[in-house]
């Protein structure tokens, strides 16, 4: 997800405006006694878009969706495995036609039952061109997508022909090609069900979303905080073990960390780089550093002709070799990052497609070769590299400066690379979506689901949802299509690895490092953990 992270990914600047109450002052909101009634306070950032499941493809909004929605599948917090949640069974005989049966008895927090129609209506809404949902692309394998979301012109159908409700709790899905791992993607938030209230009064729903998860939203004040409360009538077996979660907006992670140390906050789920060296001692064992499905890269604006020439590939390779990944991860990130040598994540494991060393020499620090390649490629476009990043978290400037220093030293020019800070994450994402990047830009990716496909297709497939630099390559697209159609998982992974080789050969993006999830918490809460997406497992946290 875009951003990490999703990671990820877009251009509408509207932000949710929930029915708001005044935000309380300082101090932790915990106030519990271990009976499940206390509230957890956690650092957060305003989501970029309204909290519609198919329109949220960045981390902050994703955290909320993970609390207020449950889908057909849910990813195991420890292993990342896709496990049935609302799905009773998903059956197929050909990896193209699926019959889905949902469990009986689930309901939304407004009392509506969750039915097969709740999923079909939600997916049709998400796919429709006229609804302009950021995650519409995830429905692209369902038959009829080309009619409801054509690449050009107006849509000629309002619903996906591949979706049919066949009973109160059953529906069928016909894909436009075989996709053997399709069921494993259904834990992603875009595939969440929606209540009838969403369609009856959309404006009211956007102001106060109604979901089917263990929490409901009580209030939201943009720029201040969102309050979520435990839903006592939640249908699942993963009920909240606390009374609620207060997400407090911070524009600087250092401020959040200081509030944690001062007892004014219970949880910081992204310890700032400047504090990593102190976190273990500061937090007395309440510091988490665990591998996560996140990779940080530098993406390029291929829509800018200067970056899309035949020689620019050598420039990109040269820049990659000019970055001393090991030194930066050791000194700035205190070993909470690992130098990347491919474009996926070690959490996939070798069986899942991770290939250590796939990048080869292009990811090894070699200033002599770096300078040579940049010169052979025609030099830096415009004479200087400007690396864009969002400046609001306080966690990117240090490593961006370090990357530029490394490039400048390698190229023997202290003005070859400069950071280009952009005020807020929303502004940063909006400029990316409007294709206004002046050069390389930070492109952290947090997996949506633990499949090699998710690290490649959304980012590098032609016109994919998170292909922010608009890179395109027919060989890559062909291999991805073949991999998705392969019913043998092992063979599919090998095809995806071949596609990743095309990314490498063209240096479609520069892999920097794999990221661990890092978090710190107060002595007022227990059972704090991050899942493989580096998101806190909020419903498991208890208040002491």
Short mmCIF file of C-alpha atoms in Angstrom, two decimals:
data_model
loop_
_atom_site.label_atom_id
_atom_site.label_comp_id
_atom_site.label_asym_id
_atom_site.label_seq_id
_atom_site.Cartn_x
_atom_site.Cartn_y
_atom_site.Cartn_z
CA UNK A 1 0.00 0.00 0.00
CA UNK A 2 0.90 2.26 -0.96
CA UNK A 3 2.92 3.86 1.22
CA UNK A 4 4.27 2.88 3.22
CA UNK A 5 2.46 2.52 2.42
CA UNK A 6 1.20 1.90 0.75
CA UNK A 7 3.06 3.01 0.34
CA UNK A 8 1.09 4.26 -1.86
CA UNK A 9 -0.51 5.92 -4.01
CA UNK A 10 -2.96 9.29 -5.35
CA UNK A 11 -4.57 12.55 -6.44
CA UNK A 12 -7.87 13.49 -4.78
CA UNK A 13 -7.32 16.03 -2.02
CA UNK A 14 -10.66 15.61 -0.26
CA UNK A 15 -10.24 14.38 3.31
CA UNK A 16 -12.85 12.68 5.43
CA UNK A 17 -14.93 15.13 7.43
CA UNK A 18 -16.58 12.96 10.05
CA UNK A 19 -19.03 14.36 12.54
CA UNK A 20 -16.46 15.88 14.85
CA UNK A 21 -16.17 16.56 18.51
CA UNK A 22 -13.60 18.79 20.11
CA UNK A 23 -10.21 17.17 20.60
CA UNK A 24 -9.10 16.63 24.17
CA UNK A 25 -5.90 18.10 25.51
CA UNK A 26 -2.64 16.38 26.49
CA UNK A 27 -2.22 13.23 28.50
CA UNK A 28 -2.68 9.57 27.63
CA UNK A 29 -6.26 8.43 27.03
CA UNK A 30 -5.62 4.97 28.50
CA UNK A 31 -7.31 5.06 31.86
CA UNK A 32 -8.02 1.32 31.92
CA UNK A 33 -7.64 -1.38 34.51
CA UNK A 34 -7.19 -4.45 32.32
CA UNK A 35 -10.95 -5.00 31.98
CA UNK A 36 -11.10 -4.15 28.27
CA UNK A 37 -12.57 -0.70 28.83
CA UNK A 38 -9.46 1.46 28.54
CA UNK A 39 -8.64 3.47 25.43
CA UNK A 40 -5.32 3.26 23.57
CA UNK A 41 -3.82 6.48 22.18
CA UNK A 42 -1.64 6.10 19.10
CA UNK A 43 0.25 8.36 16.67
CA UNK A 44 -1.32 8.83 13.25
CA UNK A 45 -1.52 11.03 10.16
CA UNK A 46 -4.58 12.33 8.35
CA UNK A 47 -5.66 10.00 5.52
CA UNK A 48 -5.39 11.40 2.02
CA UNK A 49 -8.86 10.44 0.80
CA UNK A 50 -12.30 9.62 2.20
CA UNK A 51 -12.26 6.23 3.92
CA UNK A 52 -14.00 4.29 1.17
CA UNK A 53 -12.34 0.86 0.98
CA UNK A 54 -11.69 1.11 -2.75
CA UNK A 55 -10.38 4.67 -2.47
CA UNK A 56 -7.81 4.20 0.30
CA UNK A 57 -4.38 3.12 -0.83
CA UNK A 58 -2.07 4.68 1.72
CA UNK A 59 -1.01 3.57 5.16
CA UNK A 60 -2.78 6.04 7.47
CA UNK A 61 -6.21 5.47 5.98
CA UNK A 62 -5.44 1.77 5.79
CA UNK A 63 -4.94 1.59 9.56
CA UNK A 64 -8.51 2.78 10.08
CA UNK A 65 -10.00 0.43 7.48
CA UNK A 66 -8.22 -2.45 9.22
CA UNK A 67 -10.14 -1.59 12.39
CA UNK A 68 -13.61 -0.92 10.99
CA UNK A 69 -13.83 -3.55 8.23
CA UNK A 70 -13.43 -7.29 7.82
CA UNK A 71 -13.35 -8.99 4.41
CA UNK A 72 -13.48 -12.49 2.98
CA UNK A 73 -9.89 -13.15 4.02
CA UNK A 74 -7.62 -11.77 6.72
CA UNK A 75 -3.85 -11.96 6.81
CA UNK A 76 -2.35 -13.69 9.82
CA UNK A 77 -0.55 -11.04 11.88
CA UNK A 78 2.46 -13.29 12.47
CA UNK A 79 2.80 -15.30 9.25
CA UNK A 80 1.02 -13.15 6.67
CA UNK A 81 -0.96 -16.18 5.48
CA UNK A 82 -4.37 -15.45 3.95
CA UNK A 83 -6.97 -17.05 6.25
CA UNK A 84 -10.76 -17.19 5.91
CA UNK A 85 -12.63 -14.43 7.75
CA UNK A 86 -16.10 -13.89 6.28
CA UNK A 87 -15.44 -16.54 3.65
CA UNK A 88 -16.93 -19.91 4.51
CA UNK A 89 -15.44 -21.37 1.34
CA UNK A 90 -14.03 -20.23 -1.99
CA UNK A 91 -14.25 -22.94 -4.64
CA UNK A 92 -12.90 -23.23 -8.18
CA UNK A 93 -12.11 -26.00 -10.64
CA UNK A 94 -10.27 -23.91 -13.21
CA UNK A 95 -8.70 -20.90 -11.39
CA UNK A 96 -10.96 -18.62 -13.43
CA UNK A 97 -14.49 -19.22 -12.14
CA UNK A 98 -14.98 -19.00 -8.38
CA UNK A 99 -17.97 -19.69 -6.14
CA UNK A 100 -17.80 -17.79 -2.86
CA UNK A 101 -19.89 -18.63 0.17
CA UNK A 102 -19.86 -16.22 3.09
CA UNK A 103 -20.53 -17.09 6.72
CA UNK A 104 -23.99 -16.45 8.08
CA UNK A 105 -24.65 -14.09 10.98
CA UNK A 106 -22.29 -11.23 10.17
CA UNK A 107 -23.65 -7.69 10.29
CA UNK A 108 -22.59 -4.07 9.91
CA UNK A 109 -22.44 -1.77 12.91
CA UNK A 110 -25.75 -0.15 11.85
CA UNK A 111 -27.48 -3.51 12.16
CA UNK A 112 -27.63 -4.40 8.46
CA UNK A 113 -26.74 -8.01 7.62
CA UNK A 114 -23.61 -8.68 5.59
CA UNK A 115 -24.69 -10.65 2.52
CA UNK A 116 -23.26 -11.68 -0.82
CA UNK A 117 -24.86 -8.54 -2.26
CA UNK A 118 -22.81 -6.44 0.20
CA UNK A 119 -19.66 -7.66 -1.54
CA UNK A 120 -20.94 -7.57 -5.12
CA UNK A 121 -22.32 -4.03 -4.78
CA UNK A 122 -19.09 -2.83 -3.15
CA UNK A 123 -16.90 -4.36 -5.86
CA UNK A 124 -19.05 -2.94 -8.63
CA UNK A 125 -18.82 0.50 -7.02
CA UNK A 126 -15.05 0.22 -6.63
CA UNK A 127 -14.54 -0.80 -10.25
CA UNK A 128 -16.77 1.85 -11.82
CA UNK A 129 -14.96 4.59 -13.73
CA UNK A 130 -17.46 7.25 -12.68
CA UNK A 131 -16.66 6.67 -8.99
CA UNK A 132 -12.96 7.41 -9.53
CA UNK A 133 -11.71 4.99 -6.89
CA UNK A 134 -7.94 4.74 -6.44
CA UNK A 135 -8.06 0.97 -6.08
CA UNK A 136 -10.31 0.30 -9.06
CA UNK A 137 -7.38 -1.49 -10.67
CA UNK A 138 -7.65 -4.34 -8.16
CA UNK A 139 -10.93 -5.39 -9.80
CA UNK A 140 -9.29 -5.51 -13.22
CA UNK A 141 -9.24 -9.29 -13.46
CA UNK A 142 -13.00 -9.61 -13.06
CA UNK A 143 -14.87 -10.14 -16.33
CA UNK A 144 -16.41 -6.95 -17.68
CA UNK A 145 -13.91 -4.56 -16.13
CA UNK A 146 -13.11 -3.18 -19.59
CA UNK A 147 -16.76 -2.10 -19.87
CA UNK A 148 -17.13 -0.46 -16.44
CA UNK A 149 -13.63 1.04 -16.42
CA UNK A 150 -12.40 1.50 -20.01
CA UNK A 151 -8.94 2.91 -20.63
CA UNK A 152 -10.53 5.74 -22.61
CA UNK A 153 -14.02 7.09 -23.16
CA UNK A 154 -17.10 6.51 -21.03
CA UNK A 155 -18.10 3.29 -19.36
CA UNK A 156 -20.65 1.21 -21.26
CA UNK A 157 -21.79 -0.85 -18.26
CA UNK A 158 -22.46 -0.08 -14.60
CA UNK A 159 -21.75 -3.52 -13.21
CA UNK A 160 -19.11 -6.19 -13.73
CA UNK A 161 -20.47 -9.04 -15.85
CA UNK A 162 -18.24 -11.43 -13.93
CA UNK A 163 -20.07 -10.88 -10.63
CA UNK A 164 -23.40 -12.60 -9.91
CA UNK A 165 -25.33 -12.95 -6.66
CA UNK A 166 -26.62 -16.52 -6.53
CA UNK A 167 -28.05 -16.59 -3.01
CA UNK A 168 -28.20 -14.63 0.21
CA UNK A 169 -24.71 -15.81 1.15
CA UNK A 170 -23.30 -16.92 -2.21
CA UNK A 171 -21.94 -15.22 -5.29
CA UNK A 172 -19.82 -16.18 -8.27
CA UNK A 173 -16.80 -14.46 -9.75
CA UNK A 174 -15.68 -14.99 -13.34
CA UNK A 175 -12.24 -13.64 -14.17
CA UNK A 176 -11.08 -12.62 -17.63
CA UNK A 177 -8.10 -14.98 -17.33
CA UNK A 178 -6.88 -17.64 -14.95
CA UNK A 179 -5.53 -16.22 -11.68
CA UNK A 180 -4.62 -19.04 -9.32
CA UNK A 181 -3.83 -16.83 -6.31
CA UNK A 182 -6.95 -14.65 -6.65
CA UNK A 183 -8.44 -15.89 -3.34
CA UNK A 184 -5.29 -14.82 -1.49
CA UNK A 185 -5.77 -11.21 -2.62
CA UNK A 186 -9.21 -10.96 -1.02
CA UNK A 187 -7.90 -9.87 2.36
CA UNK A 188 -7.01 -6.49 0.89
CA UNK A 189 -9.25 -3.67 2.11
CA UNK A 190 -10.49 -2.76 -1.38
CA UNK A 191 -12.48 -6.02 -1.38
CA UNK A 192 -14.40 -5.14 1.81
CA UNK A 193 -18.21 -5.33 1.84
CA UNK A 194 -20.34 -2.19 2.03
CA UNK A 195 -23.76 -1.70 3.67
CA UNK A 196 -26.84 -0.47 1.86
CA UNK A 197 -26.45 2.81 3.80
CA UNK A 198 -23.31 3.55 1.76
CA UNK A 199 -25.38 3.74 -1.42
CA UNK A 200 -28.57 5.23 0.06
CA UNK A 201 -26.83 8.29 1.51
CA UNK A 202 -23.23 8.32 0.38
CA UNK A 203 -22.48 11.80 1.72
CA UNK A 204 -23.65 10.81 5.20
CA UNK A 205 -21.67 7.59 5.10
CA UNK A 206 -18.47 9.41 4.12
CA UNK A 207 -18.93 11.73 7.10
CA UNK A 208 -19.20 8.75 9.41
CA UNK A 209 -18.26 5.41 7.81
CA UNK A 210 -20.15 2.28 8.80
CA UNK A 211 -18.24 -0.99 8.64
CA UNK A 212 -18.35 -4.54 9.99
CA UNK A 213 -15.11 -4.62 12.00
CA UNK A 214 -14.37 -4.67 15.75
CA UNK A 215 -14.41 -0.85 16.03
CA UNK A 216 -16.72 1.97 15.03
CA UNK A 217 -15.73 5.58 14.42
CA UNK A 218 -16.99 7.94 17.09
CA UNK A 219 -15.54 11.24 15.84
CA UNK A 220 -12.87 12.79 13.66
CA UNK A 221 -11.35 16.25 13.66
CA UNK A 222 -9.04 16.68 10.71
CA UNK A 223 -5.53 17.65 11.78
CA UNK A 224 -6.25 16.63 15.36
CA UNK A 225 -7.55 13.14 16.08
CA UNK A 226 -9.94 10.29 15.30
CA UNK A 227 -11.71 8.38 18.05
CA UNK A 228 -12.72 4.77 17.53
CA UNK A 229 -14.68 2.74 20.07
CA UNK A 230 -15.07 -1.00 20.58
CA UNK A 231 -18.17 -2.42 18.93
CA UNK A 232 -19.68 -4.80 21.47
CA UNK A 233 -21.88 -6.59 18.91
CA UNK A 234 -19.04 -7.35 16.51
CA UNK A 235 -19.57 -10.71 14.80
CA UNK A 236 -15.98 -11.97 14.60
CA UNK A 237 -13.83 -13.91 17.02
CA UNK A 238 -11.12 -11.22 17.02
CA UNK A 239 -13.02 -8.78 19.24
CA UNK A 240 -11.23 -5.71 20.57
CA UNK A 241 -9.52 -6.29 23.91
CA UNK A 242 -9.62 -2.58 24.72
CA UNK A 243 -12.37 0.00 24.86
CA UNK A 244 -11.21 1.94 21.82
CA UNK A 245 -8.35 3.64 20.03
CA UNK A 246 -7.67 7.38 19.78
CA UNK A 247 -5.54 8.16 16.74
CA UNK A 248 -3.72 11.44 17.29
CA UNK A 249 -2.43 13.37 14.29
CA UNK A 250 1.26 14.29 14.31
CA UNK A 251 3.12 16.09 11.56
CA UNK A 252 6.47 15.24 13.15
CA UNK A 253 7.26 11.76 14.47
CA UNK A 254 9.83 13.23 16.84
CA UNK A 255 7.04 15.10 18.61
CA UNK A 256 5.05 11.88 18.87
CA UNK A 257 8.05 10.06 20.31
CA UNK A 258 8.59 12.77 22.90
CA UNK A 259 4.90 12.58 23.85
CA UNK A 260 5.32 8.84 24.33
CA UNK A 261 8.25 9.38 26.68
CA UNK A 262 6.32 12.06 28.56
CA UNK A 263 3.36 9.73 29.13
CA UNK A 264 1.03 11.63 26.81
CA UNK A 265 0.78 8.84 24.24
CA UNK A 266 0.55 5.04 24.44
CA UNK A 267 1.89 3.98 21.06
CA UNK A 268 4.18 5.28 18.32
CA UNK A 269 4.19 2.91 15.36
CA UNK A 270 7.00 4.57 13.40
CA UNK A 271 9.95 5.46 15.59
CA UNK A 272 11.81 8.36 13.89
CA UNK A 273 15.28 7.62 12.56
CA UNK A 274 16.89 10.14 14.89
CA UNK A 275 15.56 8.25 17.94
CA UNK A 276 16.37 4.68 16.91
CA UNK A 277 19.70 4.69 18.72
CA UNK A 278 17.95 5.66 21.96
CA UNK A 279 14.73 3.68 21.72
CA UNK A 280 15.85 0.48 23.48
CA UNK A 281 17.09 2.32 26.54
CA UNK A 282 14.37 4.96 26.52
CA UNK A 283 11.57 2.41 26.41
CA UNK A 284 12.98 -0.25 28.74
CA UNK A 285 11.96 -3.27 26.65
CA UNK A 286 8.87 -1.67 25.15
CA UNK A 287 10.47 -1.27 21.73
CA UNK A 288 9.49 -3.40 18.72
CA UNK A 289 11.78 -4.02 15.74
CA UNK A 290 10.39 -6.74 13.46
CA UNK A 291 10.67 -7.53 9.72
CA UNK A 292 7.84 -6.18 7.60
CA UNK A 293 6.71 -6.38 3.99
CA UNK A 294 8.06 -2.94 3.16
CA UNK A 295 10.68 -1.81 0.68
CA UNK A 296 11.93 1.71 0.11
CA UNK A 297 12.83 2.69 -3.44
CA UNK A 298 13.51 5.72 -5.58
CA UNK A 299 11.01 5.97 -8.42
CA UNK A 300 11.50 8.00 -11.60
CA UNK A 301 9.22 10.25 -13.66
CA UNK A 302 9.28 8.34 -16.94
CA UNK A 303 6.65 10.78 -18.23
CA UNK A 304 9.52 13.30 -18.32
CA UNK A 305 11.41 12.67 -21.57
CA UNK A 306 14.72 13.51 -19.88
CA UNK A 307 14.38 10.39 -17.73
CA UNK A 308 13.09 8.20 -20.54
CA UNK A 309 15.96 8.27 -23.02
CA UNK A 310 18.09 5.30 -24.06
CA UNK A 311 21.00 6.67 -22.02
CA UNK A 312 18.92 7.36 -18.91
CA UNK A 313 19.00 3.66 -18.00
CA UNK A 314 22.76 3.95 -17.43
CA UNK A 315 22.20 7.09 -15.39
CA UNK A 316 19.70 5.24 -13.17
CA UNK A 317 22.11 2.34 -12.77
CA UNK A 318 24.92 4.75 -11.97
CA UNK A 319 22.85 6.51 -9.32
CA UNK A 320 22.03 3.16 -7.76
CA UNK A 321 25.72 2.26 -7.54
CA UNK A 322 26.48 5.69 -6.04
CA UNK A 323 24.35 4.96 -2.95
CA UNK A 324 26.16 3.40 0.01
CA UNK A 325 23.20 1.44 1.35
CA UNK A 326 25.12 -0.40 4.05
CA UNK A 327 26.53 2.76 5.58
CA UNK A 328 23.16 4.52 5.57
CA UNK A 329 21.25 1.61 7.10
CA UNK A 330 23.92 1.11 9.77
CA UNK A 331 24.38 4.72 10.82
CA UNK A 332 21.01 6.38 10.26
CA UNK A 333 18.60 3.49 10.72
CA UNK A 334 20.54 1.61 13.40
CA UNK A 335 20.05 -1.70 11.58
CA UNK A 336 16.25 -1.37 11.37
CA UNK A 337 16.72 -1.43 7.60
CA UNK A 338 18.58 -3.94 5.43
CA UNK A 339 20.18 -3.00 2.09
CA UNK A 340 17.89 -4.16 -0.69
CA UNK A 341 19.17 -6.51 -3.35
CA UNK A 342 15.87 -7.11 -5.15
CA UNK A 343 12.47 -5.39 -5.55
CA UNK A 344 10.37 -7.50 -3.16
CA UNK A 345 10.81 -8.33 0.55
CA UNK A 346 12.54 -11.04 2.59
CA UNK A 347 9.24 -11.69 4.42
CA UNK A 348 8.09 -13.56 1.30
CA UNK A 349 10.85 -16.12 1.79
CA UNK A 350 12.52 -17.94 -1.07
CA UNK A 351 9.43 -20.10 -1.60
CA UNK A 352 7.38 -16.94 -1.99
CA UNK A 353 9.69 -15.44 -4.62
CA UNK A 354 12.26 -13.40 -2.70
CA UNK A 355 15.61 -13.57 -4.50
CA UNK A 356 18.50 -12.16 -2.52
CA UNK A 357 21.09 -10.63 -4.83
CA UNK A 358 18.84 -10.38 -7.90
CA UNK A 359 19.89 -6.75 -8.39
CA UNK A 360 23.52 -7.83 -8.78
CA UNK A 361 26.30 -5.27 -9.16
CA UNK A 362 23.82 -2.47 -9.75
CA UNK A 363 22.97 -2.43 -6.05
CA UNK A 364 26.57 -2.61 -4.87
CA UNK A 365 28.29 0.62 -3.84
CA UNK A 366 30.87 1.38 -6.51
CA UNK A 367 31.58 5.12 -6.90
CA UNK A 368 34.03 4.67 -9.77
CA UNK A 369 31.61 2.67 -11.89
CA UNK A 370 28.74 4.95 -10.84
CA UNK A 371 30.47 8.05 -12.17
CA UNK A 372 31.39 6.22 -15.40
CA UNK A 373 27.82 5.05 -16.05
CA UNK A 374 26.31 8.49 -15.40
CA UNK A 375 28.76 10.03 -17.86
CA UNK A 376 28.10 7.31 -20.45
CA UNK A 377 24.37 7.87 -20.08
CA UNK A 378 24.68 11.54 -20.98
CA UNK A 379 24.97 12.98 -17.48
CA UNK A 380 22.29 13.91 -14.98
CA UNK A 381 19.10 15.20 -16.65
CA UNK A 382 19.10 18.96 -16.19
CA UNK A 383 22.49 18.71 -14.51
CA UNK A 384 21.09 17.87 -11.07
CA UNK A 385 19.02 15.23 -9.32
CA UNK A 386 16.23 16.49 -7.06
CA UNK A 387 14.84 13.76 -4.81
CA UNK A 388 11.31 14.62 -3.68
CA UNK A 389 9.85 13.48 -0.36
CA UNK A 390 7.15 14.47 2.11
CA UNK A 391 8.61 16.55 4.91
CA UNK A 392 5.78 16.30 7.43
CA UNK A 393 6.85 13.19 9.37
CA UNK A 394 10.39 14.32 10.13
CA UNK A 395 11.66 10.84 9.27
CA UNK A 396 12.79 11.22 5.65
CA UNK A 397 15.05 14.27 5.48
CA UNK A 398 17.97 12.58 7.21
CA UNK A 399 18.19 9.61 4.88
CA UNK A 400 17.43 11.66 1.75
CA UNK A 401 20.33 13.94 2.69
CA UNK A 402 22.53 10.90 3.26
CA UNK A 403 21.61 9.44 -0.15
CA UNK A 404 22.42 12.76 -1.81
CA UNK A 405 25.73 13.05 0.06
CA UNK A 406 26.64 9.57 -1.12
CA UNK A 407 25.75 10.44 -4.74
CA UNK A 408 27.60 13.75 -4.56
CA UNK A 409 30.73 12.09 -3.22
CA UNK A 410 30.63 9.38 -5.86
CA UNK A 411 30.15 11.84 -8.70
CA UNK A 412 32.63 14.38 -7.30
CA UNK A 413 30.06 17.16 -7.37
CA UNK A 414 28.51 18.50 -4.17
CA UNK A 415 25.55 19.92 -6.13
CA UNK A 416 24.75 16.80 -8.13
CA UNK A 417 21.94 15.76 -5.78
CA UNK A 418 19.65 17.73 -3.49
CA UNK A 419 16.55 16.89 -1.50
CA UNK A 420 13.24 18.41 -2.57
CA UNK A 421 10.95 18.52 0.50
CA UNK A 422 7.20 18.78 -0.07
CA UNK A 423 5.14 19.97 2.90
CA UNK A 424 2.68 17.18 3.66
CA UNK A 425 2.13 13.59 2.64
CA UNK A 426 -1.15 14.56 0.95
CA UNK A 427 0.59 17.32 -1.05
CA UNK A 428 3.37 14.92 -1.97
CA UNK A 429 0.94 12.25 -3.16
CA UNK A 430 -1.15 14.78 -5.06
CA UNK A 431 1.89 16.09 -6.95
CA UNK A 432 2.88 12.52 -7.77
CA UNK A 433 -0.63 11.80 -9.03
CA UNK A 434 -0.52 14.93 -11.17
CA UNK A 435 2.84 13.83 -12.63
CA UNK A 436 4.71 16.88 -11.39
CA UNK A 437 7.81 15.22 -10.00
CA UNK A 438 11.00 17.06 -11.10
CA UNK A 439 13.14 13.94 -10.69
CA UNK A 440 13.40 10.80 -8.53
CA UNK A 441 11.01 10.56 -5.60
CA UNK A 442 10.58 8.49 -2.45
CA UNK A 443 8.44 5.47 -3.20
CA UNK A 444 8.06 3.30 -0.14
CA UNK A 445 5.87 0.25 -0.74
CA UNK A 446 4.00 -1.61 1.95
CA UNK A 447 2.54 -4.85 0.64
CA UNK A 448 -1.23 -5.19 0.33
CA UNK A 449 -0.98 -8.96 0.55
CA UNK A 450 2.04 -11.26 0.91
CA UNK A 451 2.49 -12.31 -2.72
CA UNK A 452 5.40 -11.54 -5.07
CA UNK A 453 2.77 -10.34 -7.54
CA UNK A 454 1.91 -7.47 -5.20
CA UNK A 455 5.47 -6.15 -5.17
CA UNK A 456 5.62 -6.08 -8.97
CA UNK A 457 2.33 -5.68 -10.80
CA UNK A 458 0.82 -2.64 -9.00
CA UNK A 459 4.11 -0.76 -9.31
CA UNK A 460 5.51 -1.63 -12.74
CA UNK A 461 2.72 -2.99 -14.95
CA UNK A 462 1.60 -0.53 -17.65
CA UNK A 463 -0.97 1.90 -16.20
CA UNK A 464 -1.13 -0.02 -12.92
CA UNK A 465 -2.67 1.66 -9.88
CA UNK A 466 0.63 2.55 -8.22
CA UNK A 467 2.84 2.89 -11.29
CA UNK A 468 3.41 6.51 -10.33
CA UNK A 469 6.35 7.03 -12.67
CA UNK A 470 4.43 5.59 -15.65
CA UNK A 471 7.11 3.07 -16.56
CA UNK A 472 6.02 0.65 -19.27
CA UNK A 473 7.58 -2.47 -20.74
CA UNK A 474 5.84 -5.06 -22.94
CA UNK A 475 8.11 -7.92 -21.87
CA UNK A 476 7.36 -7.25 -18.21
CA UNK A 477 3.60 -7.07 -18.85
CA UNK A 478 3.66 -10.31 -20.82
CA UNK A 479 5.50 -12.22 -18.10
CA UNK A 480 3.12 -10.92 -15.41
CA UNK A 481 0.12 -12.03 -17.46
CA UNK A 482 1.66 -15.47 -17.90
CA UNK A 483 2.45 -15.72 -14.19
CA UNK A 484 -1.09 -14.80 -13.16
CA UNK A 485 -2.54 -17.40 -15.52
CA UNK A 486 -0.28 -20.19 -14.22
CA UNK A 487 -2.12 -22.59 -11.90
CA UNK A 488 1.09 -24.13 -10.58
CA UNK A 489 2.28 -21.78 -7.81
CA UNK A 490 5.95 -22.68 -8.22
CA UNK A 491 5.87 -22.00 -11.96
CA UNK A 492 3.97 -18.74 -11.39
CA UNK A 493 6.63 -17.51 -8.96
CA UNK A 494 9.41 -18.28 -11.44
CA UNK A 495 7.61 -16.24 -14.09
CA UNK A 496 7.22 -13.34 -11.67
CA UNK A 497 10.95 -13.57 -10.95
CA UNK A 498 11.64 -13.35 -14.68
CA UNK A 499 9.44 -10.24 -14.78
CA UNK A 500 11.44 -8.82 -11.88
CA UNK A 501 14.55 -9.42 -13.96
CA UNK A 502 13.12 -7.04 -16.58
CA UNK A 503 12.67 -4.41 -13.83
CA UNK A 504 16.32 -4.96 -12.89
CA UNK A 505 17.67 -4.80 -16.43
CA UNK A 506 15.94 -1.45 -16.96
CA UNK A 507 16.42 -0.12 -13.39
CA UNK A 508 12.74 0.86 -13.42
CA UNK A 509 13.24 1.97 -9.81
CA UNK A 510 16.24 1.97 -7.48
CA UNK A 511 15.80 -0.44 -4.55
CA UNK A 512 17.21 1.08 -1.37
CA UNK A 513 16.43 -1.07 1.67
CA UNK A 514 13.96 -3.42 3.26
CA UNK A 515 12.25 -1.91 6.26
CA UNK A 516 11.49 -3.37 9.63
CA UNK A 517 8.44 -2.29 11.50
CA UNK A 518 9.46 -0.20 14.51
CA UNK A 519 7.25 0.86 17.37
CA UNK A 520 7.41 1.99 20.95
CA UNK A 521 4.72 1.82 23.61
CA UNK A 522 4.07 3.01 27.16
CA UNK A 523 3.86 0.96 30.35
CA UNK A 524 0.11 1.60 30.36
CA UNK A 525 -0.53 -0.94 27.59
CA UNK A 526 0.40 -4.58 26.92
CA UNK A 527 0.21 -7.18 24.14
CA UNK A 528 1.47 -4.67 21.57
CA UNK A 529 2.63 -6.15 18.26
CA UNK A 530 3.01 -5.18 14.63
CA UNK A 531 1.71 -7.39 11.84
CA UNK A 532 3.71 -8.18 8.70
CA UNK A 533 2.48 -4.92 7.20
CA UNK A 534 4.05 -3.02 10.16
CA UNK A 535 0.60 -1.94 11.32
CA UNK A 536 -0.26 -2.32 15.02
CA UNK A 537 -2.65 -5.15 15.84
CA UNK A 538 -4.88 -2.68 17.66
CA UNK A 539 -7.62 -5.11 18.66
CA UNK A 540 -5.16 -7.25 20.66
CA UNK A 541 -3.76 -4.39 22.76
CA UNK A 542 -4.83 -4.38 26.40
CA UNK A 543 -4.81 -1.40 28.74
CA UNK A 544 -3.20 -2.09 32.11
#
